[in-house]
Amino acid sequence: MSSTEDYPESAAADSRTLADLDARLVSCRACPRLVAWREETALTKRAAFRDWEYWGRPVPGFGPATAPLVITGLAPAAHGANRTGRMFTGDQAGDLLFATLHEIGLASRPTATHLNDGLELYGVRVTSPVHCAPPANLPTTGERDTCRPWLARELRLLRPTARSVVVLGGFGWQAALPALRQAGWDLPRPRPPFGHGVRTALASTDGGTVPLTVFGCYHVSRRNVSTGRLTPAMLREVLVEAALTAGLPVVRPGAG
């Protein structure tokens, strides 16, 4: 398997299904710093997880291949998805995200602990612009750009059903917009700035009549939640609006 920097672009372009894309993605070794960090973390582990066999590879997206709603974040957490092998699974960010998705009827359970915990997402695909855990949770812009073909191809394969995208955080916003353009949607000029609760509709570049609506949301990071920058109610509001825009039925807390 290629370890050169052109691997993401060529391997992503050759993927015809999301399953094929995910299978190719987990073999990627294009970013030396990220490869070293994810593998070192998988060997040294955190004391609380010393009995775990860490995933220690790129983490693919999670959710149905016909999802109308896509959620994209930043990157796997070193002791979260880098340990469990599933996006947002096993860390505090995922605790809030999946609990909220369950609350509004888009996930089968409120917790996500490991690959075989039975969690299913209903009409939602969760992914990320960077698929390897970065040191200090901060990918470089070069690593972001190297990883972009995976997200762009994932979005391209989701085009037949995708109707809305929730982007978590400013880094994710800057990464998602170019990927959306590569996947076949037209970006307005100037590019819309990131902000919590912002939304922008993107027209298809191939003559499609159904726009894609992109929503901004503060990241579900432990810091944002602990400081109150993002509250559960704020996250729920964005996810409900995005789900309704995507045509998904939602449960409104307190209704009935």
PDB file of C-alpha atoms in Angstrom:
ATOM      1  CA  MET A   1       0.000   0.000   0.000  1.00  0.00           C
ATOM      2  CA  SER A   2       1.356   3.411  -0.914  1.00  0.00           C
ATOM      3  CA  SER A   3       2.752   5.617   1.849  1.00  0.00           C
ATOM      4  CA  THR A   4       3.350   8.677  -0.323  1.00  0.00           C
ATOM      5  CA  GLU A   5       1.423  11.921  -0.093  1.00  0.00           C
ATOM      6  CA  ASP A   6      -0.459  11.266  -3.326  1.00  0.00           C
ATOM      7  CA  TYR A   7      -2.138   8.239  -1.786  1.00  0.00           C
ATOM      8  CA  PRO A   8      -5.180  10.076  -0.400  1.00  0.00           C
ATOM      9  CA  GLU A   9      -6.005  11.693  -3.731  1.00  0.00           C
ATOM     10  CA  SER A  10      -5.560   8.597  -5.891  1.00  0.00           C
ATOM     11  CA  ALA A  11      -7.124   6.144  -3.446  1.00  0.00           C
ATOM     12  CA  ALA A  12     -10.099   8.386  -2.729  1.00  0.00           C
ATOM     13  CA  ALA A  13     -10.739   9.026  -6.416  1.00  0.00           C
ATOM     14  CA  ASP A  14     -10.753   5.289  -7.136  1.00  0.00           C
ATOM     15  CA  SER A  15     -13.353   4.556  -4.427  1.00  0.00           C
ATOM     16  CA  ARG A  16     -16.794   3.820  -5.859  1.00  0.00           C
ATOM     17  CA  THR A  17     -18.686   3.257  -2.604  1.00  0.00           C
ATOM     18  CA  LEU A  18     -18.377   4.500   0.962  1.00  0.00           C
ATOM     19  CA  ALA A  19     -17.402   1.001   2.084  1.00  0.00           C
ATOM     20  CA  ASP A  20     -14.596   1.006  -0.472  1.00  0.00           C
ATOM     21  CA  LEU A  21     -13.532   4.494   0.608  1.00  0.00           C
ATOM     22  CA  ASP A  22     -13.446   3.503   4.280  1.00  0.00           C
ATOM     23  CA  ALA A  23     -11.399   0.383   3.521  1.00  0.00           C
ATOM     24  CA  ARG A  24      -8.795   2.412   1.628  1.00  0.00           C
ATOM     25  CA  LEU A  25      -8.731   5.215   4.178  1.00  0.00           C
ATOM     26  CA  VAL A  26      -7.712   3.048   7.136  1.00  0.00           C
ATOM     27  CA  SER A  27      -4.453   2.162   5.331  1.00  0.00           C
ATOM     28  CA  CYS A  28      -3.388   5.771   4.730  1.00  0.00           C
ATOM     29  CA  ARG A  29       0.072   6.804   5.969  1.00  0.00           C
ATOM     30  CA  ALA A  30       0.404  10.102   4.122  1.00  0.00           C
ATOM     31  CA  CYS A  31       1.169  12.372   7.099  1.00  0.00           C
ATOM     32  CA  PRO A  32       4.300  11.240   8.984  1.00  0.00           C
ATOM     33  CA  ARG A  33       3.657  13.321  12.107  1.00  0.00           C
ATOM     34  CA  LEU A  34       0.115  11.998  12.470  1.00  0.00           C
ATOM     35  CA  VAL A  35       1.142   8.414  11.772  1.00  0.00           C
ATOM     36  CA  ALA A  36       3.825   8.621  14.463  1.00  0.00           C
ATOM     37  CA  TRP A  37       1.478  10.199  16.999  1.00  0.00           C
ATOM     38  CA  ARG A  38      -1.494   7.898  16.489  1.00  0.00           C
ATOM     39  CA  GLU A  39       0.737   4.819  16.728  1.00  0.00           C
ATOM     40  CA  GLU A  40       2.748   6.057  19.715  1.00  0.00           C
ATOM     41  CA  THR A  41      -0.494   6.841  21.549  1.00  0.00           C
ATOM     42  CA  ALA A  42      -1.840   3.399  20.723  1.00  0.00           C
ATOM     43  CA  LEU A  43       1.250   1.814  22.305  1.00  0.00           C
ATOM     44  CA  THR A  44       1.641   3.998  25.398  1.00  0.00           C
ATOM     45  CA  LYS A  45      -2.119   4.279  26.053  1.00  0.00           C
ATOM     46  CA  ARG A  46      -3.803   6.116  28.890  1.00  0.00           C
ATOM     47  CA  ALA A  47      -3.767   4.371  32.254  1.00  0.00           C
ATOM     48  CA  ALA A  48      -7.561   4.127  32.329  1.00  0.00           C
ATOM     49  CA  PHE A  49      -7.474   2.214  29.023  1.00  0.00           C
ATOM     50  CA  ARG A  50      -4.390   0.055  29.546  1.00  0.00           C
ATOM     51  CA  ASP A  51      -6.396  -3.123  28.821  1.00  0.00           C
ATOM     52  CA  TRP A  52      -7.633  -1.782  25.461  1.00  0.00           C
ATOM     53  CA  GLU A  53      -6.167  -2.721  22.116  1.00  0.00           C
ATOM     54  CA  TYR A  54      -6.149   0.723  20.508  1.00  0.00           C
ATOM     55  CA  TRP A  55      -7.312   1.185  16.928  1.00  0.00           C
ATOM     56  CA  GLY A  56      -4.274   3.359  16.115  1.00  0.00           C
ATOM     57  CA  ARG A  57      -5.181   3.950  12.444  1.00  0.00           C
ATOM     58  CA  PRO A  58      -7.124   6.516  10.419  1.00  0.00           C
ATOM     59  CA  VAL A  59     -10.751   6.585  11.555  1.00  0.00           C
ATOM     60  CA  PRO A  60     -13.414   6.324   8.816  1.00  0.00           C
ATOM     61  CA  GLY A  61     -16.805   8.004   8.806  1.00  0.00           C
ATOM     62  CA  PHE A  62     -19.743   6.363  10.545  1.00  0.00           C
ATOM     63  CA  GLY A  63     -23.385   6.154   9.515  1.00  0.00           C
ATOM     64  CA  PRO A  64     -25.543   5.056   6.576  1.00  0.00           C
ATOM     65  CA  ALA A  65     -24.424   5.568   2.983  1.00  0.00           C
ATOM     66  CA  THR A  66     -27.794   7.187   2.215  1.00  0.00           C
ATOM     67  CA  ALA A  67     -27.660   9.792   4.992  1.00  0.00           C
ATOM     68  CA  PRO A  68     -29.456  13.101   4.324  1.00  0.00           C
ATOM     69  CA  LEU A  69     -27.591  14.746   7.229  1.00  0.00           C
ATOM     70  CA  VAL A  70     -23.791  14.867   7.547  1.00  0.00           C
ATOM     71  CA  ILE A  71     -21.933  15.991  10.675  1.00  0.00           C
ATOM     72  CA  THR A  72     -18.236  16.789  10.367  1.00  0.00           C
ATOM     73  CA  GLY A  73     -15.898  17.765  13.176  1.00  0.00           C
ATOM     74  CA  LEU A  74     -12.144  18.238  13.590  1.00  0.00           C
ATOM     75  CA  ALA A  75     -10.172  15.006  14.037  1.00  0.00           C
ATOM     76  CA  PRO A  76     -10.227  11.821  16.140  1.00  0.00           C
ATOM     77  CA  ALA A  77      -9.269  12.189  19.800  1.00  0.00           C
ATOM     78  CA  ALA A  78      -6.090  10.390  20.842  1.00  0.00           C
ATOM     79  CA  HIS A  79      -7.851   8.291  23.483  1.00  0.00           C
ATOM     80  CA  GLY A  80     -11.306   8.483  21.905  1.00  0.00           C
ATOM     81  CA  ALA A  81     -11.743   7.437  18.286  1.00  0.00           C
ATOM     82  CA  ASN A  82      -8.025   6.595  17.971  1.00  0.00           C
ATOM     83  CA  ARG A  83      -8.740   4.006  20.654  1.00  0.00           C
ATOM     84  CA  THR A  84     -12.186   2.788  19.601  1.00  0.00           C
ATOM     85  CA  GLY A  85     -11.973   3.103  15.811  1.00  0.00           C
ATOM     86  CA  ARG A  86     -15.252   5.009  15.440  1.00  0.00           C
ATOM     87  CA  MET A  87     -15.789   8.752  15.108  1.00  0.00           C
ATOM     88  CA  PHE A  88     -16.657  10.554  18.369  1.00  0.00           C
ATOM     89  CA  THR A  89     -16.786   7.238  20.223  1.00  0.00           C
ATOM     90  CA  GLY A  90     -15.218   7.007  23.652  1.00  0.00           C
ATOM     91  CA  ASP A  91     -14.643  10.682  24.452  1.00  0.00           C
ATOM     92  CA  GLN A  92     -16.556  13.504  26.109  1.00  0.00           C
ATOM     93  CA  ALA A  93     -17.306  15.274  22.835  1.00  0.00           C
ATOM     94  CA  GLY A  94     -19.054  12.165  21.595  1.00  0.00           C
ATOM     95  CA  ASP A  95     -20.917  11.808  24.887  1.00  0.00           C
ATOM     96  CA  LEU A  96     -22.788  15.048  24.199  1.00  0.00           C
ATOM     97  CA  LEU A  97     -23.161  14.563  20.450  1.00  0.00           C
ATOM     98  CA  PHE A  98     -24.624  11.063  20.574  1.00  0.00           C
ATOM     99  CA  ALA A  99     -26.781  11.814  23.609  1.00  0.00           C
ATOM    100  CA  THR A 100     -28.301  14.735  21.709  1.00  0.00           C
ATOM    101  CA  LEU A 101     -28.803  12.694  18.528  1.00  0.00           C
ATOM    102  CA  HIS A 102     -30.554  10.050  20.616  1.00  0.00           C
ATOM    103  CA  GLU A 103     -32.680  12.679  22.351  1.00  0.00           C
ATOM    104  CA  ILE A 104     -34.040  13.916  19.011  1.00  0.00           C
ATOM    105  CA  GLY A 105     -34.541  10.419  17.620  1.00  0.00           C
ATOM    106  CA  LEU A 106     -31.546  10.112  15.293  1.00  0.00           C
ATOM    107  CA  ALA A 107     -29.481   7.545  17.237  1.00  0.00           C
ATOM    108  CA  SER A 108     -30.433   4.194  18.697  1.00  0.00           C
ATOM    109  CA  ARG A 109     -28.772   4.823  22.067  1.00  0.00           C
ATOM    110  CA  PRO A 110     -27.425   7.813  24.021  1.00  0.00           C
ATOM    111  CA  THR A 111     -23.919   6.474  24.610  1.00  0.00           C
ATOM    112  CA  ALA A 112     -21.061   5.409  22.339  1.00  0.00           C
ATOM    113  CA  THR A 113     -18.365   3.302  23.967  1.00  0.00           C
ATOM    114  CA  HIS A 114     -16.920   0.884  21.394  1.00  0.00           C
ATOM    115  CA  LEU A 115     -17.364  -0.468  17.883  1.00  0.00           C
ATOM    116  CA  ASN A 116     -19.711  -3.261  18.899  1.00  0.00           C
ATOM    117  CA  ASP A 117     -21.914  -1.361  21.348  1.00  0.00           C
ATOM    118  CA  GLY A 118     -24.955  -1.534  19.041  1.00  0.00           C
ATOM    119  CA  LEU A 119     -25.120   2.167  18.236  1.00  0.00           C
ATOM    120  CA  GLU A 120     -26.942   2.981  14.992  1.00  0.00           C
ATOM    121  CA  LEU A 121     -27.468   6.387  13.433  1.00  0.00           C
ATOM    122  CA  TYR A 122     -30.707   7.126  11.593  1.00  0.00           C
ATOM    123  CA  GLY A 123     -30.155   9.236   8.500  1.00  0.00           C
ATOM    124  CA  VAL A 124     -26.929  10.717   9.866  1.00  0.00           C
ATOM    125  CA  ARG A 125     -23.322  10.244   8.758  1.00  0.00           C
ATOM    126  CA  VAL A 126     -20.561  11.454  11.124  1.00  0.00           C
ATOM    127  CA  THR A 127     -17.131  12.181   9.691  1.00  0.00           C
ATOM    128  CA  SER A 128     -14.133  14.505   9.968  1.00  0.00           C
ATOM    129  CA  PRO A 129     -11.785  16.523   7.734  1.00  0.00           C
ATOM    130  CA  VAL A 130      -8.716  14.932   9.384  1.00  0.00           C
ATOM    131  CA  HIS A 131      -8.900  11.192  10.023  1.00  0.00           C
ATOM    132  CA  CYS A 132      -5.888  10.645  12.284  1.00  0.00           C
ATOM    133  CA  ALA A 133      -5.507  11.829  15.870  1.00  0.00           C
ATOM    134  CA  PRO A 134      -3.207  14.893  15.960  1.00  0.00           C
ATOM    135  CA  PRO A 135      -0.934  15.989  18.818  1.00  0.00           C
ATOM    136  CA  ALA A 136      -2.730  18.445  21.113  1.00  0.00           C
ATOM    137  CA  ASN A 137      -5.858  17.994  18.944  1.00  0.00           C
ATOM    138  CA  LEU A 138      -4.360  20.427  16.427  1.00  0.00           C
ATOM    139  CA  PRO A 139      -3.713  19.251  12.857  1.00  0.00           C
ATOM    140  CA  THR A 140      -1.563  21.521  10.716  1.00  0.00           C
ATOM    141  CA  THR A 141      -3.083  23.175   7.667  1.00  0.00           C
ATOM    142  CA  GLY A 142      -0.855  20.959   5.535  1.00  0.00           C
ATOM    143  CA  GLU A 143      -2.245  17.826   7.192  1.00  0.00           C
ATOM    144  CA  ARG A 144      -5.762  19.170   6.740  1.00  0.00           C
ATOM    145  CA  ASP A 145      -5.160  19.727   3.037  1.00  0.00           C
ATOM    146  CA  THR A 146      -3.472  16.345   2.549  1.00  0.00           C
ATOM    147  CA  CYS A 147      -6.457  14.610   4.141  1.00  0.00           C
ATOM    148  CA  ARG A 148      -9.055  16.614   2.183  1.00  0.00           C
ATOM    149  CA  PRO A 149      -9.521  14.115  -0.694  1.00  0.00           C
ATOM    150  CA  TRP A 150     -11.062  11.628   1.729  1.00  0.00           C
ATOM    151  CA  LEU A 151     -13.722  14.072   2.910  1.00  0.00           C
ATOM    152  CA  ALA A 152     -14.334  15.429  -0.584  1.00  0.00           C
ATOM    153  CA  ARG A 153     -14.894  11.934  -1.962  1.00  0.00           C
ATOM    154  CA  GLU A 154     -17.103  10.970   0.982  1.00  0.00           C
ATOM    155  CA  LEU A 155     -19.257  14.021   0.352  1.00  0.00           C
ATOM    156  CA  ARG A 156     -19.346  13.260  -3.376  1.00  0.00           C
ATOM    157  CA  LEU A 157     -20.587   9.747  -2.681  1.00  0.00           C
ATOM    158  CA  LEU A 158     -23.235  11.158  -0.326  1.00  0.00           C
ATOM    159  CA  ARG A 159     -24.479  13.691  -2.892  1.00  0.00           C
ATOM    160  CA  PRO A 160     -27.567  11.718  -3.982  1.00  0.00           C
ATOM    161  CA  THR A 161     -29.082  11.963  -0.499  1.00  0.00           C
ATOM    162  CA  ALA A 162     -27.217  14.707   1.406  1.00  0.00           C
ATOM    163  CA  ARG A 163     -29.391  17.740   2.121  1.00  0.00           C
ATOM    164  CA  SER A 164     -27.678  19.361   5.103  1.00  0.00           C
ATOM    165  CA  VAL A 165     -24.263  19.433   6.755  1.00  0.00           C
ATOM    166  CA  VAL A 166     -23.450  20.467  10.317  1.00  0.00           C
ATOM    167  CA  VAL A 167     -19.862  21.658  10.681  1.00  0.00           C
ATOM    168  CA  LEU A 168     -18.435  21.650  14.200  1.00  0.00           C
ATOM    169  CA  GLY A 169     -15.912  24.391  14.913  1.00  0.00           C
ATOM    170  CA  GLY A 170     -13.999  26.999  12.962  1.00  0.00           C
ATOM    171  CA  PHE A 171     -11.218  24.620  11.874  1.00  0.00           C
ATOM    172  CA  GLY A 172     -13.819  22.202  10.578  1.00  0.00           C
ATOM    173  CA  TRP A 173     -15.547  25.040   8.722  1.00  0.00           C
ATOM    174  CA  GLN A 174     -12.355  26.074   6.941  1.00  0.00           C
ATOM    175  CA  ALA A 175     -11.719  22.441   6.024  1.00  0.00           C
ATOM    176  CA  ALA A 176     -15.265  21.568   4.966  1.00  0.00           C
ATOM    177  CA  LEU A 177     -15.944  24.388   2.517  1.00  0.00           C
ATOM    178  CA  PRO A 178     -13.173  23.473   0.025  1.00  0.00           C
ATOM    179  CA  ALA A 179     -14.150  19.802   0.327  1.00  0.00           C
ATOM    180  CA  LEU A 180     -17.760  20.676  -0.450  1.00  0.00           C
ATOM    181  CA  ARG A 181     -16.636  22.588  -3.512  1.00  0.00           C
ATOM    182  CA  GLN A 182     -14.597  19.602  -4.707  1.00  0.00           C
ATOM    183  CA  ALA A 183     -17.611  17.377  -4.084  1.00  0.00           C
ATOM    184  CA  GLY A 184     -19.748  19.409  -6.478  1.00  0.00           C
ATOM    185  CA  TRP A 185     -21.331  22.336  -4.651  1.00  0.00           C
ATOM    186  CA  ASP A 186     -20.812  25.985  -5.507  1.00  0.00           C
ATOM    187  CA  LEU A 187     -19.491  28.264  -2.751  1.00  0.00           C
ATOM    188  CA  PRO A 188     -20.714  31.854  -2.495  1.00  0.00           C
ATOM    189  CA  ARG A 189     -18.204  34.691  -2.772  1.00  0.00           C
ATOM    190  CA  PRO A 190     -16.974  35.836  -0.396  1.00  0.00           C
ATOM    191  CA  ARG A 191     -16.989  32.607   1.530  1.00  0.00           C
ATOM    192  CA  PRO A 192     -19.381  32.697   4.474  1.00  0.00           C
ATOM    193  CA  PRO A 193     -17.580  33.116   7.814  1.00  0.00           C
ATOM    194  CA  PHE A 194     -17.959  30.581  10.591  1.00  0.00           C
ATOM    195  CA  GLY A 195     -20.274  31.251  13.491  1.00  0.00           C
ATOM    196  CA  HIS A 196     -22.549  29.279  15.737  1.00  0.00           C
ATOM    197  CA  GLY A 197     -25.989  29.020  14.179  1.00  0.00           C
ATOM    198  CA  VAL A 198     -24.973  30.402  10.780  1.00  0.00           C
ATOM    199  CA  ARG A 199     -26.409  28.662   7.744  1.00  0.00           C
ATOM    200  CA  THR A 200     -25.741  28.935   4.046  1.00  0.00           C
ATOM    201  CA  ALA A 201     -27.305  27.165   1.067  1.00  0.00           C
ATOM    202  CA  LEU A 202     -24.987  25.807  -1.596  1.00  0.00           C
ATOM    203  CA  ALA A 203     -26.178  25.216  -5.138  1.00  0.00           C
ATOM    204  CA  SER A 204     -25.060  22.161  -7.059  1.00  0.00           C
ATOM    205  CA  THR A 205     -22.514  22.730  -9.811  1.00  0.00           C
ATOM    206  CA  ASP A 206     -24.010  20.015 -12.017  1.00  0.00           C
ATOM    207  CA  GLY A 207     -27.481  21.515 -12.422  1.00  0.00           C
ATOM    208  CA  GLY A 208     -29.120  19.772  -9.505  1.00  0.00           C
ATOM    209  CA  THR A 209     -32.183  21.556  -8.168  1.00  0.00           C
ATOM    210  CA  VAL A 210     -31.879  20.654  -4.470  1.00  0.00           C
ATOM    211  CA  PRO A 211     -29.447  22.844  -2.506  1.00  0.00           C
ATOM    212  CA  LEU A 212     -27.235  21.661   0.335  1.00  0.00           C
ATOM    213  CA  THR A 213     -27.629  23.706   3.524  1.00  0.00           C
ATOM    214  CA  VAL A 214     -24.511  24.049   5.666  1.00  0.00           C
ATOM    215  CA  PHE A 215     -24.882  24.877   9.375  1.00  0.00           C
ATOM    216  CA  GLY A 216     -22.149  26.150  11.680  1.00  0.00           C
ATOM    217  CA  CYS A 217     -22.002  24.948  15.278  1.00  0.00           C
ATOM    218  CA  TYR A 218     -19.448  25.419  18.031  1.00  0.00           C
ATOM    219  CA  HIS A 219     -17.436  22.240  18.484  1.00  0.00           C
ATOM    220  CA  VAL A 220     -18.634  19.777  21.111  1.00  0.00           C
ATOM    221  CA  SER A 221     -15.235  19.889  22.818  1.00  0.00           C
ATOM    222  CA  ARG A 222     -14.891  19.460  26.558  1.00  0.00           C
ATOM    223  CA  ARG A 223     -13.585  23.024  26.842  1.00  0.00           C
ATOM    224  CA  ASN A 224     -16.518  24.570  24.964  1.00  0.00           C
ATOM    225  CA  VAL A 225     -19.015  22.625  27.026  1.00  0.00           C
ATOM    226  CA  SER A 226     -17.340  23.205  30.399  1.00  0.00           C
ATOM    227  CA  THR A 227     -17.093  26.965  29.788  1.00  0.00           C
ATOM    228  CA  GLY A 228     -20.695  27.195  28.600  1.00  0.00           C
ATOM    229  CA  ARG A 229     -19.736  28.409  25.146  1.00  0.00           C
ATOM    230  CA  LEU A 230     -21.779  25.498  23.818  1.00  0.00           C
ATOM    231  CA  THR A 231     -24.715  24.239  25.840  1.00  0.00           C
ATOM    232  CA  PRO A 232     -26.745  21.094  25.170  1.00  0.00           C
ATOM    233  CA  ALA A 233     -29.668  23.315  24.179  1.00  0.00           C
ATOM    234  CA  MET A 234     -27.535  25.198  21.639  1.00  0.00           C
ATOM    235  CA  LEU A 235     -26.339  21.949  20.069  1.00  0.00           C
ATOM    236  CA  ARG A 236     -29.852  20.501  20.034  1.00  0.00           C
ATOM    237  CA  GLU A 237     -31.232  23.575  18.296  1.00  0.00           C
ATOM    238  CA  VAL A 238     -28.717  23.339  15.438  1.00  0.00           C
ATOM    239  CA  LEU A 239     -29.132  19.578  15.033  1.00  0.00           C
ATOM    240  CA  VAL A 240     -32.940  19.798  14.996  1.00  0.00           C
ATOM    241  CA  GLU A 241     -32.882  22.563  12.384  1.00  0.00           C
ATOM    242  CA  ALA A 242     -30.390  20.665  10.223  1.00  0.00           C
ATOM    243  CA  ALA A 243     -32.369  17.434  10.524  1.00  0.00           C
ATOM    244  CA  LEU A 244     -35.627  19.112   9.554  1.00  0.00           C
ATOM    245  CA  THR A 245     -33.911  20.782   6.604  1.00  0.00           C
ATOM    246  CA  ALA A 246     -32.662  17.352   5.556  1.00  0.00           C
ATOM    247  CA  GLY A 247     -36.208  15.962   5.716  1.00  0.00           C
ATOM    248  CA  LEU A 248     -35.573  13.775   8.759  1.00  0.00           C
ATOM    249  CA  PRO A 249     -38.265  13.291  11.417  1.00  0.00           C
ATOM    250  CA  VAL A 250     -37.130  14.470  14.831  1.00  0.00           C
ATOM    251  CA  VAL A 251     -38.379  14.143  18.364  1.00  0.00           C
ATOM    252  CA  ARG A 252     -38.744  17.514  20.038  1.00  0.00           C
ATOM    253  CA  PRO A 253     -37.844  17.249  23.727  1.00  0.00           C
ATOM    254  CA  GLY A 254     -40.830  18.010  25.903  1.00  0.00           C
ATOM    255  CA  ALA A 255     -43.304  17.681  23.046  1.00  0.00           C
ATOM    256  CA  GLY A 256     -46.511  15.899  23.861  1.00  0.00           C
TER     257      GLY A 256
END
